[in-house]
Amino acid sequence: MKISAILCTARADYPVTTAPDWHVLGGPLACLEAQTFRDFEWIIVDLGHHHREAWLSTVAPSFPVRHVPIAPNYWTAHGRRARAHSLNTGIAEARGELIALFDDGWTFPPDWLERMWHWHERGAAVASLYKTARAPGEPAVWNDGREQMLLDGVCQGGGPGWPPTYGGLSVSAKAARAVGGYETLMDAGWGLEDIEFGRRLQSAGYPVVLDARVYIVAHPTGPLLGDVIHDDRNTLCCENLLRWKIDRIGRGILRADEPMGDADRARFLPRCVYLQPDQSCGVYGPGHPCSQGEHVRHPDPTHPDVRRALWGEP
């Protein structure tokens, strides 16, 4: 097996607001069926595993599919979506040499996996660029400042933390496991676990590239699974965590490619500052509403607060 395509979901069955008849797994299934690269499996790590089996029994994919429940942990017990823990579950389950990570509510072009394998053979990960879907029938538009970094369609990167990695990342399974997977402390909040993981990969010497042909289209999504997620407040803890890690790395306490792990939870959690629906979070840019239940844009890598949080710049 060459590629394990991993989807983590905590959404309701029909979350795409512009396509209410589109099942949460239906769009990704159609995109995977259309892939020109065929040696892959699909791993679905699902907080809704208890009821999604019925839908899966009605489809017959042409590739191997494994539907995996997420193991309970500290964060799921507290009603969080536990995205880092879900991603680590998928990485542990993967049989492929390369891992391709993507989210619910996304679609991607037919050569998405093929381009990821192309770069894997050259020793690099690929961070997918982002487009946003608008009204049905209208073309998707770029919603990602990183495309401005591309020269002749490719950006080869420039050291740890650059280019920043969001979701839609391809990474060697060996490299993902070598750096300890995703930082589970990020599950106190949500939104920066992909960037923190990519920064550790790059610090460990694993390059990340941008390729104009590797992109995803994000479709507007609705509710999470209310029966298992009852606390989805956004939080400043992810920004605080990154600052704290950078300080510890600078003092030689922590390697740049090392996750902290749950042992640091008791010392870190008091630093969490949860945002109320009417508050804004500086790391996402001035004036951006981090409303409860609202999809929050990824951080702007040119914003001074983000650069200080991620790379320790003055």
C-alpha positions as a printed Julia matrix, in Angstrom:
314×3 Matrix{Float64}:
   0.0    0.0     0.0
   1.49   3.34   -1.06
  -0.91   5.96    0.35
  -3.27   6.07    3.33
  -5.81   8.86    2.81
  -7.09   9.85    6.25
 -10.3   11.78    6.91
 -11.15  12.84   10.47
 -14.73  13.94   11.0
 -16.89  15.1    13.86
 -19.67  16.54   11.7
 -23.32  15.7    11.41
 -24.32  13.56    8.42
 -25.38  16.46    6.2
 -23.23  19.45    7.17
 -22.55  21.15    3.81
 -24.77  24.21    3.9
 -24.66  24.88    0.13
 -25.45  21.23   -0.7
 -27.87  19.92    1.94
 -28.22  16.51    0.23
 -24.44  15.9     0.27
 -23.52  13.36    2.93
 -20.42  14.22    4.96
 -18.59  11.23    3.45
 -20.14  11.45   -0.03
 -18.03  14.28   -1.46
 -14.7   12.81   -0.35
 -15.77   9.39   -1.64
 -16.52  10.82   -5.1
 -13.16  12.63   -5.17
 -11.25   9.52   -4.14
 -13.02   7.44   -6.81
 -11.85   9.98   -9.4
  -8.16   9.83   -8.4
  -5.66   8.99  -11.14
  -3.37   7.41   -8.5
  -5.0    4.13   -7.44
  -2.76   2.46   -4.85
  -4.37   3.83   -1.7
  -6.7    3.09    1.18
  -9.22   5.38    2.88
  -9.21   5.6     6.69
 -12.17   7.4     8.27
 -11.59   8.37   11.9
 -15.07   9.21   13.06
 -16.56  10.58   16.25
 -19.89   9.57   14.69
 -18.79   5.97   14.11
 -21.77   4.63   16.07
 -24.28   5.66   13.39
 -22.26   6.17   10.19
 -21.83   2.44    9.52
 -25.33   2.31    8.04
 -24.46   4.83    5.3
 -21.18   3.1     4.49
 -23.01  -0.18    4.02
 -24.91   1.39    1.09
 -21.82   2.25   -0.97
 -19.25   0.03   -2.68
 -15.93   1.88   -3.05
 -13.37   0.54   -5.52
 -10.58   0.86   -2.91
 -10.09  -0.4     0.67
 -11.97   1.55    3.34
 -11.58   1.29    7.11
 -14.02   3.09    9.4
 -12.26   3.65   12.72
 -13.79   4.89   15.99
 -11.75   7.31   18.07
 -10.57   5.9    21.39
 -11.85   7.84   24.42
  -9.31  10.1    26.1
  -9.16  13.16   28.35
 -10.47  15.5    25.65
 -13.34  13.38   24.37
 -14.42  12.86   27.99
 -14.71  16.65   28.24
 -16.79  16.92   25.07
 -14.05  18.29   22.82
 -13.65  17.38   19.15
 -10.09  16.07   19.86
  -8.78  16.62   16.36
  -5.1   15.98   17.16
  -6.06  12.73   18.9
  -8.17  11.77   15.86
  -5.29  12.47   13.49
  -2.93  10.4    15.64
  -5.47   7.56   15.54
  -5.41   7.66   11.74
  -1.6    7.78   11.62
  -1.41   4.73   13.92
  -3.86   2.84   11.68
  -2.17   3.75    8.38
  -0.68   0.96    6.3
   0.55   3.23    3.54
   4.06   4.57    3.05
   2.62   8.07    2.62
  -0.2    9.69    4.59
  -2.6   12.18    2.97
  -4.69  14.09    5.51
  -7.93  15.9     4.72
 -11.07  17.2     6.39
 -14.79  16.74    5.97
 -16.48  19.27    3.7
 -13.53  19.24    1.3
 -13.16  18.26   -2.34
  -9.93  17.99   -4.34
  -8.79  17.45   -7.95
  -8.25  14.02   -9.58
  -4.43  14.28   -9.47
  -4.3   15.26   -5.77
  -2.81  11.97   -4.59
  -0.65  11.63   -7.7
   1.07  14.98   -7.05
   1.55  14.07   -3.39
   3.28  10.84   -4.4
   5.38  12.79   -6.91
   6.78  14.94   -4.11
   7.09  12.02   -1.7
   9.43  10.32   -4.18
  11.54  13.47   -3.97
  11.64  13.4    -0.17
   9.15  16.19    0.53
   5.76  16.71    2.09
   3.12  18.85    0.37
   0.86  21.37    2.1
  -2.37  21.72    0.13
  -3.45  25.22   -0.84
  -7.0   26.36   -0.14
  -9.91  27.46   -2.27
 -13.39  28.27   -0.98
 -16.61  27.11   -2.62
 -19.27  29.73   -3.16
 -22.82  29.25   -4.37
 -23.54  26.02   -6.28
 -22.4   26.28   -9.89
 -19.97  29.13   -9.23
 -16.2   28.54   -9.43
 -14.22  28.23   -6.21
 -11.95  31.15   -5.34
  -8.52  31.24   -3.71
  -8.69  31.8     0.04
  -5.05  31.27    0.94
  -2.31  33.9     1.11
   0.3   31.21    0.54
  -0.37  31.03   -3.19
   1.42  34.38   -3.43
   4.59  32.54   -2.33
   4.62  30.36   -5.42
   7.18  30.87   -8.17
   6.51  28.94  -11.37
   3.83  26.99   -9.51
   6.07  25.58   -6.75
   7.48  26.85   -3.46
  10.32  24.8    -1.99
  10.11  26.28    1.51
  12.57  28.2     3.64
  13.28  26.51    6.95
  11.28  25.43   10.02
   7.76  26.81   10.01
   7.87  28.02    6.4
   5.76  27.5     4.43
   3.12  27.1     7.13
   1.15  23.84    7.01
  -2.59  23.68    7.46
  -4.86  20.7     6.81
  -4.51  18.8     3.54
  -0.95  17.74    4.28
   0.86  14.76    2.79
   3.64  13.34    4.93
   5.72  10.19    5.12
   4.19   7.83    7.69
   7.69   7.19    9.01
   8.33  10.92    9.51
   4.94  11.53   11.14
   5.6    8.8    13.69
   9.23   9.83   14.21
   8.23  13.31   15.45
   5.53  11.88   17.73
   2.44  12.71   15.69
   0.18  15.62   16.52
   0.4   17.53   19.8
  -2.62  16.35   21.83
  -2.44  19.4    24.08
  -3.78  21.32   21.09
  -7.1   19.57   21.69
  -7.76  22.06   24.49
  -8.73  24.3    21.59
  -8.56  23.97   17.82
  -7.11  25.61   14.75
  -3.31  25.5    15.04
  -2.5   21.81   15.47
  -1.6   21.5    11.76
   0.86  24.4    11.9
   2.51  23.11   15.08
   2.89  19.62   13.56
   4.37  21.02   10.34
   6.83  23.13   12.29
   8.14  20.03   14.07
   8.42  18.14   10.79
  10.47  20.96    9.29
  12.61  21.25   12.44
  13.38  17.53   12.06
  14.67  18.21    8.54
  11.64  17.03    6.55
  10.94  19.65    3.82
   7.44  20.89    3.0
   6.6   22.33   -0.43
   3.68  24.15   -1.99
   2.46  23.11   -5.42
  -0.22  25.08   -7.28
  -1.72  21.78   -8.49
  -2.18  20.48   -4.93
  -5.19  22.24   -3.45
  -8.48  21.55   -1.74
 -11.84  23.26   -2.05
 -13.43  23.95    1.34
 -17.23  23.9     1.33
 -19.15  25.78    4.04
 -20.14  23.33    6.76
 -22.74  23.29    9.48
 -23.08  21.59   12.83
 -20.86  19.2    14.7
 -22.2   16.08   16.4
 -23.98  17.54   19.38
 -24.44  14.21   21.13
 -20.66  13.74   21.57
 -19.3   17.3    21.33
 -20.71  19.65   23.93
 -17.76  22.04   24.32
 -16.43  23.56   21.1
 -15.3   26.93   22.4
 -12.3   28.39   20.68
  -9.36  29.25   22.88
  -6.13  31.17   22.95
  -4.38  28.14   24.44
  -2.94  27.1    21.07
  -1.18  30.42   20.67
   0.05  30.23   24.28
   1.27  26.69   23.71
   3.33  27.71   20.69
   4.9   30.61   22.58
   5.67  28.34   25.55
   7.21  25.66   23.33
   9.39  28.21   21.54
  10.63  29.47   24.91
  11.41  25.93   26.11
  13.21  25.11   22.85
  15.27  28.28   23.18
  16.31  27.29   26.72
  17.27  23.78   25.6
  14.5   22.1    27.61
  12.7   20.71   24.55
  13.86  19.67   21.1
  12.27  21.59   18.24
  10.88  18.37   16.74
   9.48  16.99   20.02
   5.85  17.04   21.18
   5.26  17.82   24.84
   2.67  15.14   25.49
  -0.02  14.81   28.11
   2.45  14.93   31.01
   2.6   18.71   30.56
  -1.17  19.14   30.72
  -1.37  20.19   34.37
   1.22  22.93   33.83
  -0.21  24.11   30.53
  -3.99  24.1    30.96
  -4.06  27.02   33.43
  -2.7   29.12   30.54
  -5.82  28.48   28.45
  -8.02  31.51   27.87
 -11.35  30.58   26.31
 -13.01  33.07   24.01
 -16.63  34.04   24.31
 -18.72  34.24   21.1
 -18.41  38.04   20.94
 -14.64  38.15   21.4
 -11.85  38.18   18.84
  -8.57  36.29   18.79
  -5.49  38.31   17.81
  -3.67  35.37   16.28
  -6.28  35.2    13.49
  -5.88  38.86   12.55
  -7.54  42.0    13.92
 -11.3   41.96   14.2
 -11.81  38.34   13.21
 -14.82  36.89   15.07
 -13.97  33.61   16.77
 -17.61  32.82   17.4
 -18.64  29.55   18.97
 -19.55  27.04   16.28
 -18.32  29.31   13.48
 -15.66  28.15   11.03
 -12.51  30.12   11.81
 -10.07  30.97    9.03
  -6.53  29.74    9.31
  -4.0   32.26   10.61
  -2.54  34.78    8.2
   1.19  33.88    8.05
   2.06  37.53    7.36
   0.33  38.84   10.51
   2.87  39.97   13.17
   1.03  38.14   15.99
   1.18  34.9    14.03
   4.84  35.26   13.16
   5.69  35.95   16.82
   3.6   32.98   18.0
   4.93  30.48   15.48
   8.49  31.52   14.81
   9.46  33.72   17.77
  10.03  36.78   15.6
  10.27  40.16   17.39
